[in-house]
Short mmCIF file of the N, C-alpha and C atoms (twelve columns), coordinates in Angstrom:
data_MODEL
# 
_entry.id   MODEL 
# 
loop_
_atom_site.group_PDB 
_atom_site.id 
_atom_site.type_symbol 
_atom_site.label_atom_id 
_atom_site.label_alt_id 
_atom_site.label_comp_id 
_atom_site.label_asym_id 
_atom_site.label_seq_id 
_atom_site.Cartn_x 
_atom_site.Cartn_y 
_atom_site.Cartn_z 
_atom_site.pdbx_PDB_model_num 
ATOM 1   N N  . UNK A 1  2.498   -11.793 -11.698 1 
ATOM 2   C CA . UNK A 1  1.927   -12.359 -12.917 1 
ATOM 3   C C  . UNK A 1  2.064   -11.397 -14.088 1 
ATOM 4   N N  . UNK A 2  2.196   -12.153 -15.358 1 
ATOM 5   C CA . UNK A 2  2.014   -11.081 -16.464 1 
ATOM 6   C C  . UNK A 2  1.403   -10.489 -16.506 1 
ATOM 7   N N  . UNK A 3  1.305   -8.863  -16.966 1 
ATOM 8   C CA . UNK A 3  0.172   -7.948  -16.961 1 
ATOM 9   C C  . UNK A 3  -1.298  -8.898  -18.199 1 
ATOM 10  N N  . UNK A 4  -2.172  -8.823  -17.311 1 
ATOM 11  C CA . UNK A 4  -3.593  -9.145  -17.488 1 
ATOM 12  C C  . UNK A 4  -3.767  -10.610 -17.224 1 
ATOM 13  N N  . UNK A 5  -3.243  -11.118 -16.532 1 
ATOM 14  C CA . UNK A 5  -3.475  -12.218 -15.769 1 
ATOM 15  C C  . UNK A 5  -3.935  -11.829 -14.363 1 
ATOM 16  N N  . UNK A 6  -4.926  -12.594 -13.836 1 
ATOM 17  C CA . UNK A 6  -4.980  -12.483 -12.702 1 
ATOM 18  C C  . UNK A 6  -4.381  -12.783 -11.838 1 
ATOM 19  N N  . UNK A 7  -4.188  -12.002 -10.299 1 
ATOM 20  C CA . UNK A 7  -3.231  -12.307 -9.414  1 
ATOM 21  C C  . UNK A 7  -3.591  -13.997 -8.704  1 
ATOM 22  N N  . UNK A 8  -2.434  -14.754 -7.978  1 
ATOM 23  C CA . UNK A 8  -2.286  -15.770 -7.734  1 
ATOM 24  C C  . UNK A 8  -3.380  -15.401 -6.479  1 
ATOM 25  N N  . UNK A 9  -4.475  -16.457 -6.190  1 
ATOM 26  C CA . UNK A 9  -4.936  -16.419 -4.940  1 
ATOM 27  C C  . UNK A 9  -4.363  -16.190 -3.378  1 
ATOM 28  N N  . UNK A 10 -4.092  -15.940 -2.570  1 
ATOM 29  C CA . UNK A 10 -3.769  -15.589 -1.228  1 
ATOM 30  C C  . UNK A 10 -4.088  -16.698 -0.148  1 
ATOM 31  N N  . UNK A 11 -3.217  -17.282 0.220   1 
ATOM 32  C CA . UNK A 11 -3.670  -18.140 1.312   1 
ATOM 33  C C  . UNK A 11 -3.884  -17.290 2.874   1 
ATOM 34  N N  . UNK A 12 -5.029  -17.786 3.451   1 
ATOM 35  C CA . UNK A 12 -5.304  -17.186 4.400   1 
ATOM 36  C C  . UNK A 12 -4.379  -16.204 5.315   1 
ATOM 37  N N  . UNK A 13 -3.382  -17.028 5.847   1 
ATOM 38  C CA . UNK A 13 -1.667  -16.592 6.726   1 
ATOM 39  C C  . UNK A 13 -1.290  -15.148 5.464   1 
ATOM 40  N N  . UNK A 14 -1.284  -14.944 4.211   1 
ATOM 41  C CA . UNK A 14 -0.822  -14.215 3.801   1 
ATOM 42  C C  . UNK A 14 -1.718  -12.883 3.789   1 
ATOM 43  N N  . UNK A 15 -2.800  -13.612 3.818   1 
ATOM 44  C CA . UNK A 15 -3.996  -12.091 4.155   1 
ATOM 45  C C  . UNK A 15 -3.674  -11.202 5.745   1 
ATOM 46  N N  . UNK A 16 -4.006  -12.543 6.401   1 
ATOM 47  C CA . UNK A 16 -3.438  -12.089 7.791   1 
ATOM 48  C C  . UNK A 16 -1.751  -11.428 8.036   1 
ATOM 49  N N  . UNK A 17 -1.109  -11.764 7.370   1 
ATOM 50  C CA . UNK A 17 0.191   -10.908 7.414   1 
ATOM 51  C C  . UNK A 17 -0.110  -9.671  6.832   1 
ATOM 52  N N  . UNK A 18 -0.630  -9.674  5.648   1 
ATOM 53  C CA . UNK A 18 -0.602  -7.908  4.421   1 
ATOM 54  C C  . UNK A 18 -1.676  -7.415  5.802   1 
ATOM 55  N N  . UNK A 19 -2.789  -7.853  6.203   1 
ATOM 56  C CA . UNK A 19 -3.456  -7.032  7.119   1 
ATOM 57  C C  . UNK A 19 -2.682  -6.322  8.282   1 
ATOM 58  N N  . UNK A 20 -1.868  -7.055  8.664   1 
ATOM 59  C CA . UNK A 20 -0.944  -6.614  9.865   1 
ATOM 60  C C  . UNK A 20 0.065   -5.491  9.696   1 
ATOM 61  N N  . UNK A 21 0.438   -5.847  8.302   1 
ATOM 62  C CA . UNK A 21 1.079   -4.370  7.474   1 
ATOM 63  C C  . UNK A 21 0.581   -3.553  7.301   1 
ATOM 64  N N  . UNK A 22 -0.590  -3.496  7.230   1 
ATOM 65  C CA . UNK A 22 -1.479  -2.570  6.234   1 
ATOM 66  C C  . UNK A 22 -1.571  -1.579  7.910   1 
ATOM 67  N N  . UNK A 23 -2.231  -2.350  8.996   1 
ATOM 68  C CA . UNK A 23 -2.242  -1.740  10.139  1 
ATOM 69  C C  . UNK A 23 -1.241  -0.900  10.656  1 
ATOM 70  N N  . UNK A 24 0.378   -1.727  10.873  1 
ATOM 71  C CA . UNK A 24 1.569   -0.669  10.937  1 
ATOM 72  C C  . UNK A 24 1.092   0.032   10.367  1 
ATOM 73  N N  . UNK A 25 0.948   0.122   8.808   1 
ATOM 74  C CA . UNK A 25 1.077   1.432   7.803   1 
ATOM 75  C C  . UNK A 25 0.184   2.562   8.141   1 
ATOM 76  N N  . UNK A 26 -0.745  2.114   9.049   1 
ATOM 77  C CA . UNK A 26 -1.684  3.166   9.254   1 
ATOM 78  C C  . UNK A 26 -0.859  3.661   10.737  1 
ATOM 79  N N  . UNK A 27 -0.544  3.025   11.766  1 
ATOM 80  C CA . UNK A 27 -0.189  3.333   12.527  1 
ATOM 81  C C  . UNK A 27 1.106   4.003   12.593  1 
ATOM 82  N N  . UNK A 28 1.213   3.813   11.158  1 
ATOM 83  C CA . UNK A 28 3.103   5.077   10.940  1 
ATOM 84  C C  . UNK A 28 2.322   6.204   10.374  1 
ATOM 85  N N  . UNK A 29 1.262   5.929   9.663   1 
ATOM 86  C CA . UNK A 29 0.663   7.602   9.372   1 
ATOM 87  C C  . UNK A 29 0.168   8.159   10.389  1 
ATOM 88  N N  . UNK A 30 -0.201  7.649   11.692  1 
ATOM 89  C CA . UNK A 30 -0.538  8.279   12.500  1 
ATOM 90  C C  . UNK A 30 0.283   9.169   13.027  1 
ATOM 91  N N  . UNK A 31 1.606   8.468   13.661  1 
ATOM 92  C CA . UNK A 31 2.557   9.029   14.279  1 
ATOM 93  C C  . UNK A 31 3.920   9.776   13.024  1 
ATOM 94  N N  . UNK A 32 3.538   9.964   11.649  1 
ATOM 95  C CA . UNK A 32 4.038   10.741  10.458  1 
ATOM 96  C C  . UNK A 32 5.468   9.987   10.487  1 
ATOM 97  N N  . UNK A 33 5.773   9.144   10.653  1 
ATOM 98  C CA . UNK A 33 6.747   7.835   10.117  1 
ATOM 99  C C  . UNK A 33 6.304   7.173   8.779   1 
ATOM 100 N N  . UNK A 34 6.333   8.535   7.836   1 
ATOM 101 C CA . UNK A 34 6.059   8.115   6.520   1 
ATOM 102 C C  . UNK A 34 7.027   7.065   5.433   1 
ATOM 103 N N  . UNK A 35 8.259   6.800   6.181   1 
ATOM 104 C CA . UNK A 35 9.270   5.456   5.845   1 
ATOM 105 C C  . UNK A 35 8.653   4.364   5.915   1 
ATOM 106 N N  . UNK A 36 8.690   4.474   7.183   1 
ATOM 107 C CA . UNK A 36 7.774   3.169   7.827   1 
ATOM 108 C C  . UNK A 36 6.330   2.636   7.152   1 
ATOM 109 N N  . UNK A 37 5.237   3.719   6.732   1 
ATOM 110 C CA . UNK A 37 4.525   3.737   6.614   1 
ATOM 111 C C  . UNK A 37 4.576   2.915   4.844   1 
ATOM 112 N N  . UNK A 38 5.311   3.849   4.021   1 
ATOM 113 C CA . UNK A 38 5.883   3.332   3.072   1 
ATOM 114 C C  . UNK A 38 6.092   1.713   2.817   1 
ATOM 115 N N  . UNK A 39 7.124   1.039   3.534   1 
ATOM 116 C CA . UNK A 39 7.342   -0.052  3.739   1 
ATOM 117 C C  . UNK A 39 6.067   -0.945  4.191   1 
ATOM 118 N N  . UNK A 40 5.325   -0.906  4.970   1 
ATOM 119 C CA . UNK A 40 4.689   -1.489  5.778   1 
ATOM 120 C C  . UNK A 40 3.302   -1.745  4.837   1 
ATOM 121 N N  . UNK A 41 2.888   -0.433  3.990   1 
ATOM 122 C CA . UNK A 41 1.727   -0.427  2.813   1 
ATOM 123 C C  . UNK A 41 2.212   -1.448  1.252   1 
ATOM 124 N N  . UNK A 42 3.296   -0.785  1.469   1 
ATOM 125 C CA . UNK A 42 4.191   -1.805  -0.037  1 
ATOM 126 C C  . UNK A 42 4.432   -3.279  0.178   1 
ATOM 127 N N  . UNK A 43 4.115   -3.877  1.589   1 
ATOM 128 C CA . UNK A 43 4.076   -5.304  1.859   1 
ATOM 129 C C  . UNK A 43 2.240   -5.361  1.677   1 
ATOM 130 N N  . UNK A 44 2.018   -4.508  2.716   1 
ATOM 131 C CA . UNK A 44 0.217   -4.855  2.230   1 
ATOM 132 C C  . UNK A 44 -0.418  -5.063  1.083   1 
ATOM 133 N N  . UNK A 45 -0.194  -4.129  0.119   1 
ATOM 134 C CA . UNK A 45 -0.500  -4.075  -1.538  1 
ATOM 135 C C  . UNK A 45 -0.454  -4.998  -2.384  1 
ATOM 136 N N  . UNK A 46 0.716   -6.001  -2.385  1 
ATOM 137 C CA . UNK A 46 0.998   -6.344  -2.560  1 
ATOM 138 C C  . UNK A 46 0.245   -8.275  -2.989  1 
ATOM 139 N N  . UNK A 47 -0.232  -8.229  -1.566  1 
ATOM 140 C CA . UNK A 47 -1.595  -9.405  -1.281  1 
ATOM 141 C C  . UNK A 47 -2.648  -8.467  -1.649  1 
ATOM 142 N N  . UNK A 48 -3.130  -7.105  -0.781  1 
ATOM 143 C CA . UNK A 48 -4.589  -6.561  -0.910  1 
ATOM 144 C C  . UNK A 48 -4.453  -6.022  -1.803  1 
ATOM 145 N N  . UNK A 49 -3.802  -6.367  -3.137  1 
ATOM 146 C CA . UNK A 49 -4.242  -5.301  -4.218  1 
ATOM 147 C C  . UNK A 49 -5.411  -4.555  -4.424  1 
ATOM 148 N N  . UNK A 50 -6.693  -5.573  -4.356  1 
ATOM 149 C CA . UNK A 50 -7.789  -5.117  -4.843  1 
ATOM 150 C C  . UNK A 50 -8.719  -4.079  -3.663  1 
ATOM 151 N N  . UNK A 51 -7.709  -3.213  -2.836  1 
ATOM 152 C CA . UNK A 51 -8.235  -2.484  -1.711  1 
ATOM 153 C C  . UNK A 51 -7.924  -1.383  -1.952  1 
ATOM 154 N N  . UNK A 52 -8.931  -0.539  -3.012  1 
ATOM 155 C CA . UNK A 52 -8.480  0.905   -3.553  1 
ATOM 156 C C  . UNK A 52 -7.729  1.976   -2.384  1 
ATOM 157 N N  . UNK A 53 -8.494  1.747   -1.552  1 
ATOM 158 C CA . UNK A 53 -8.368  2.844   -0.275  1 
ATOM 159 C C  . UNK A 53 -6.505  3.059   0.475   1 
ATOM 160 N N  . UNK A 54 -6.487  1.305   0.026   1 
ATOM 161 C CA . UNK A 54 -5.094  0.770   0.499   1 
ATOM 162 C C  . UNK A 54 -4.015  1.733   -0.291  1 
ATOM 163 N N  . UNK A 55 -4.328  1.534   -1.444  1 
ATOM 164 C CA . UNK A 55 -3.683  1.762   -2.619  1 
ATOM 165 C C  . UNK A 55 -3.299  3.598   -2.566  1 
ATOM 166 N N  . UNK A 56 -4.626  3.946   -2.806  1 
ATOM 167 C CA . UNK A 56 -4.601  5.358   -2.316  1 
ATOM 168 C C  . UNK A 56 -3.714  6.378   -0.832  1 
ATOM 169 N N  . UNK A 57 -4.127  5.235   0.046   1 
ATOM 170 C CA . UNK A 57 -3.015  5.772   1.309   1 
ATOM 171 C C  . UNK A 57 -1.667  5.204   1.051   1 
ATOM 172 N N  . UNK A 58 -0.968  3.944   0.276   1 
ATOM 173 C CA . UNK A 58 -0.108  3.962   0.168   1 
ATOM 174 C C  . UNK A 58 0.693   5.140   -0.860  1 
ATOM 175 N N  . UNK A 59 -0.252  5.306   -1.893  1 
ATOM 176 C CA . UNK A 59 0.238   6.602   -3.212  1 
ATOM 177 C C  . UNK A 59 0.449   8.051   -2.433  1 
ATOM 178 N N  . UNK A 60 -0.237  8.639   -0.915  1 
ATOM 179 C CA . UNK A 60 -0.178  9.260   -0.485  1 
ATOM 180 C C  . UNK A 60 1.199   9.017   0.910   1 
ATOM 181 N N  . UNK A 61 1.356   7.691   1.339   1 
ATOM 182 C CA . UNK A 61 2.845   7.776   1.768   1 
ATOM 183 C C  . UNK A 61 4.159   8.116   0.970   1 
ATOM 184 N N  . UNK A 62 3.656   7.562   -0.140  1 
ATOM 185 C CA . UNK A 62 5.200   7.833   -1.178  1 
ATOM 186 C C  . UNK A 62 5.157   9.157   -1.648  1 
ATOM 187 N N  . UNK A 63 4.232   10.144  -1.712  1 
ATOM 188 C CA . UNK A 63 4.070   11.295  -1.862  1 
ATOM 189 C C  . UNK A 63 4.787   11.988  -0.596  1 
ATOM 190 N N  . UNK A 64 4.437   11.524  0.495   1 
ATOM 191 C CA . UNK A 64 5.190   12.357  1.736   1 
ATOM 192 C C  . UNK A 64 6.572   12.429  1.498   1 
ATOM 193 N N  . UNK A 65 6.917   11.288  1.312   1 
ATOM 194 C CA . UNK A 65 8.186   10.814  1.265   1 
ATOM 195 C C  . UNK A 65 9.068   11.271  -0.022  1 
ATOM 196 N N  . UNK A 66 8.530   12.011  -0.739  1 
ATOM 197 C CA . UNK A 66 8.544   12.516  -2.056  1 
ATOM 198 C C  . UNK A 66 9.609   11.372  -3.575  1 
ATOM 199 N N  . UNK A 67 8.400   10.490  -3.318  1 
ATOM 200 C CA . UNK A 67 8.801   9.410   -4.236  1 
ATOM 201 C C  . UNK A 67 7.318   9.799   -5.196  1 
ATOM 202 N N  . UNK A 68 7.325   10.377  -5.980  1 
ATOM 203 C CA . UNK A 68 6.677   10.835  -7.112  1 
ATOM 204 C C  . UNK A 68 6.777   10.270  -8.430  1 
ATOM 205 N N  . UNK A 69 7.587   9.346   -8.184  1 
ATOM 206 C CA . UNK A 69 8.007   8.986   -9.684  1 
ATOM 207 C C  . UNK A 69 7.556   7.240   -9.610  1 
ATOM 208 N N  . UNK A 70 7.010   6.900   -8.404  1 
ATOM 209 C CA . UNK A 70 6.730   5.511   -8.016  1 
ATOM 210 C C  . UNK A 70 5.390   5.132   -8.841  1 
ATOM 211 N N  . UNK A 71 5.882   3.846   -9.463  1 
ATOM 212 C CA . UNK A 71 4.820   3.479   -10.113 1 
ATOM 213 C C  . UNK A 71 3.345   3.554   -9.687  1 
ATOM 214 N N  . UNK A 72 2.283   3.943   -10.094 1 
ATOM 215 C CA . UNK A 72 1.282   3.669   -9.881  1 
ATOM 216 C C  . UNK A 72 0.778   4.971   -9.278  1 
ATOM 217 N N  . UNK A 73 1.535   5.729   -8.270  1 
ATOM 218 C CA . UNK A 73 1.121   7.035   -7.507  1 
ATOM 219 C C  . UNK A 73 0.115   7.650   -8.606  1 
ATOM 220 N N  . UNK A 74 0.313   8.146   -9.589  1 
ATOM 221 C CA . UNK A 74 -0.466  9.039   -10.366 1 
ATOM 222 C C  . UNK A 74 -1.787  8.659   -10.906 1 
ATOM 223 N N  . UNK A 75 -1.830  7.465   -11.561 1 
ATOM 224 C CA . UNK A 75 -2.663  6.617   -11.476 1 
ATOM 225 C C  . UNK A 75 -3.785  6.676   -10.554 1 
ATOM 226 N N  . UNK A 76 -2.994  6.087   -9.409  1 
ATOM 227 C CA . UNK A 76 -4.098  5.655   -7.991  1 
ATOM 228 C C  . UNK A 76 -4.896  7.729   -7.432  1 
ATOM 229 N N  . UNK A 77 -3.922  8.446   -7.703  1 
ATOM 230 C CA . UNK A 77 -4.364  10.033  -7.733  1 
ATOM 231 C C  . UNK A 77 -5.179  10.237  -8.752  1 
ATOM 232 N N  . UNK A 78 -4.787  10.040  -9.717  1 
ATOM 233 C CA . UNK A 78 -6.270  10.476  -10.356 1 
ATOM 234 C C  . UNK A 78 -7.448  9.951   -10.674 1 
ATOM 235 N N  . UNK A 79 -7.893  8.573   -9.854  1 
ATOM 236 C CA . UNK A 79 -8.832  7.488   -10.301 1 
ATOM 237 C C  . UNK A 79 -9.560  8.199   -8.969  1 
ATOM 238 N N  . UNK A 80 -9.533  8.628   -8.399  1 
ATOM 239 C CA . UNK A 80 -10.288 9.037   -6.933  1 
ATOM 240 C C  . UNK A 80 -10.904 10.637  -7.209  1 
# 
């Protein structure tokens, strides 16, 4: 959506998918498959925007991965 519109609602199946990502994503930070982890948070985000924490561990995969220049990383770093 255009910036300051609100995001399109989420149908249930799509919550349940970004959740299932969001899980990989944790389960690639576990085992430091910060690619994976990457990918797997950037599908989650995407539906769970409004899940700071999400947001924050994803800004901290792209940091591993040394994607520093990714939108939002700095942002989501210094709001915490």
């Amino acid at each position: 959506p255009p910036s300051g519109d609100p995001p399109a609602a989420s149908s249930p199946e799509q919550v349940r998918a970004a959740e299932a990502a969001a899980n990989s994503a944790y389960e690639s930070l576990k085992t430091k498959n910060y690619d994976a982890a990457v990918s797997s948070f950037g599908q989650a985000v995407k539906t769970l925007h409004a899940r700071s924490a999400l947001r924050k561990d994803y800004a901290y995969a792209l940091l591993k991965v040394g994607r520093r220049d990714e939108k939002g990383v700095g942002v989501v770093l210094t709001q915490g």
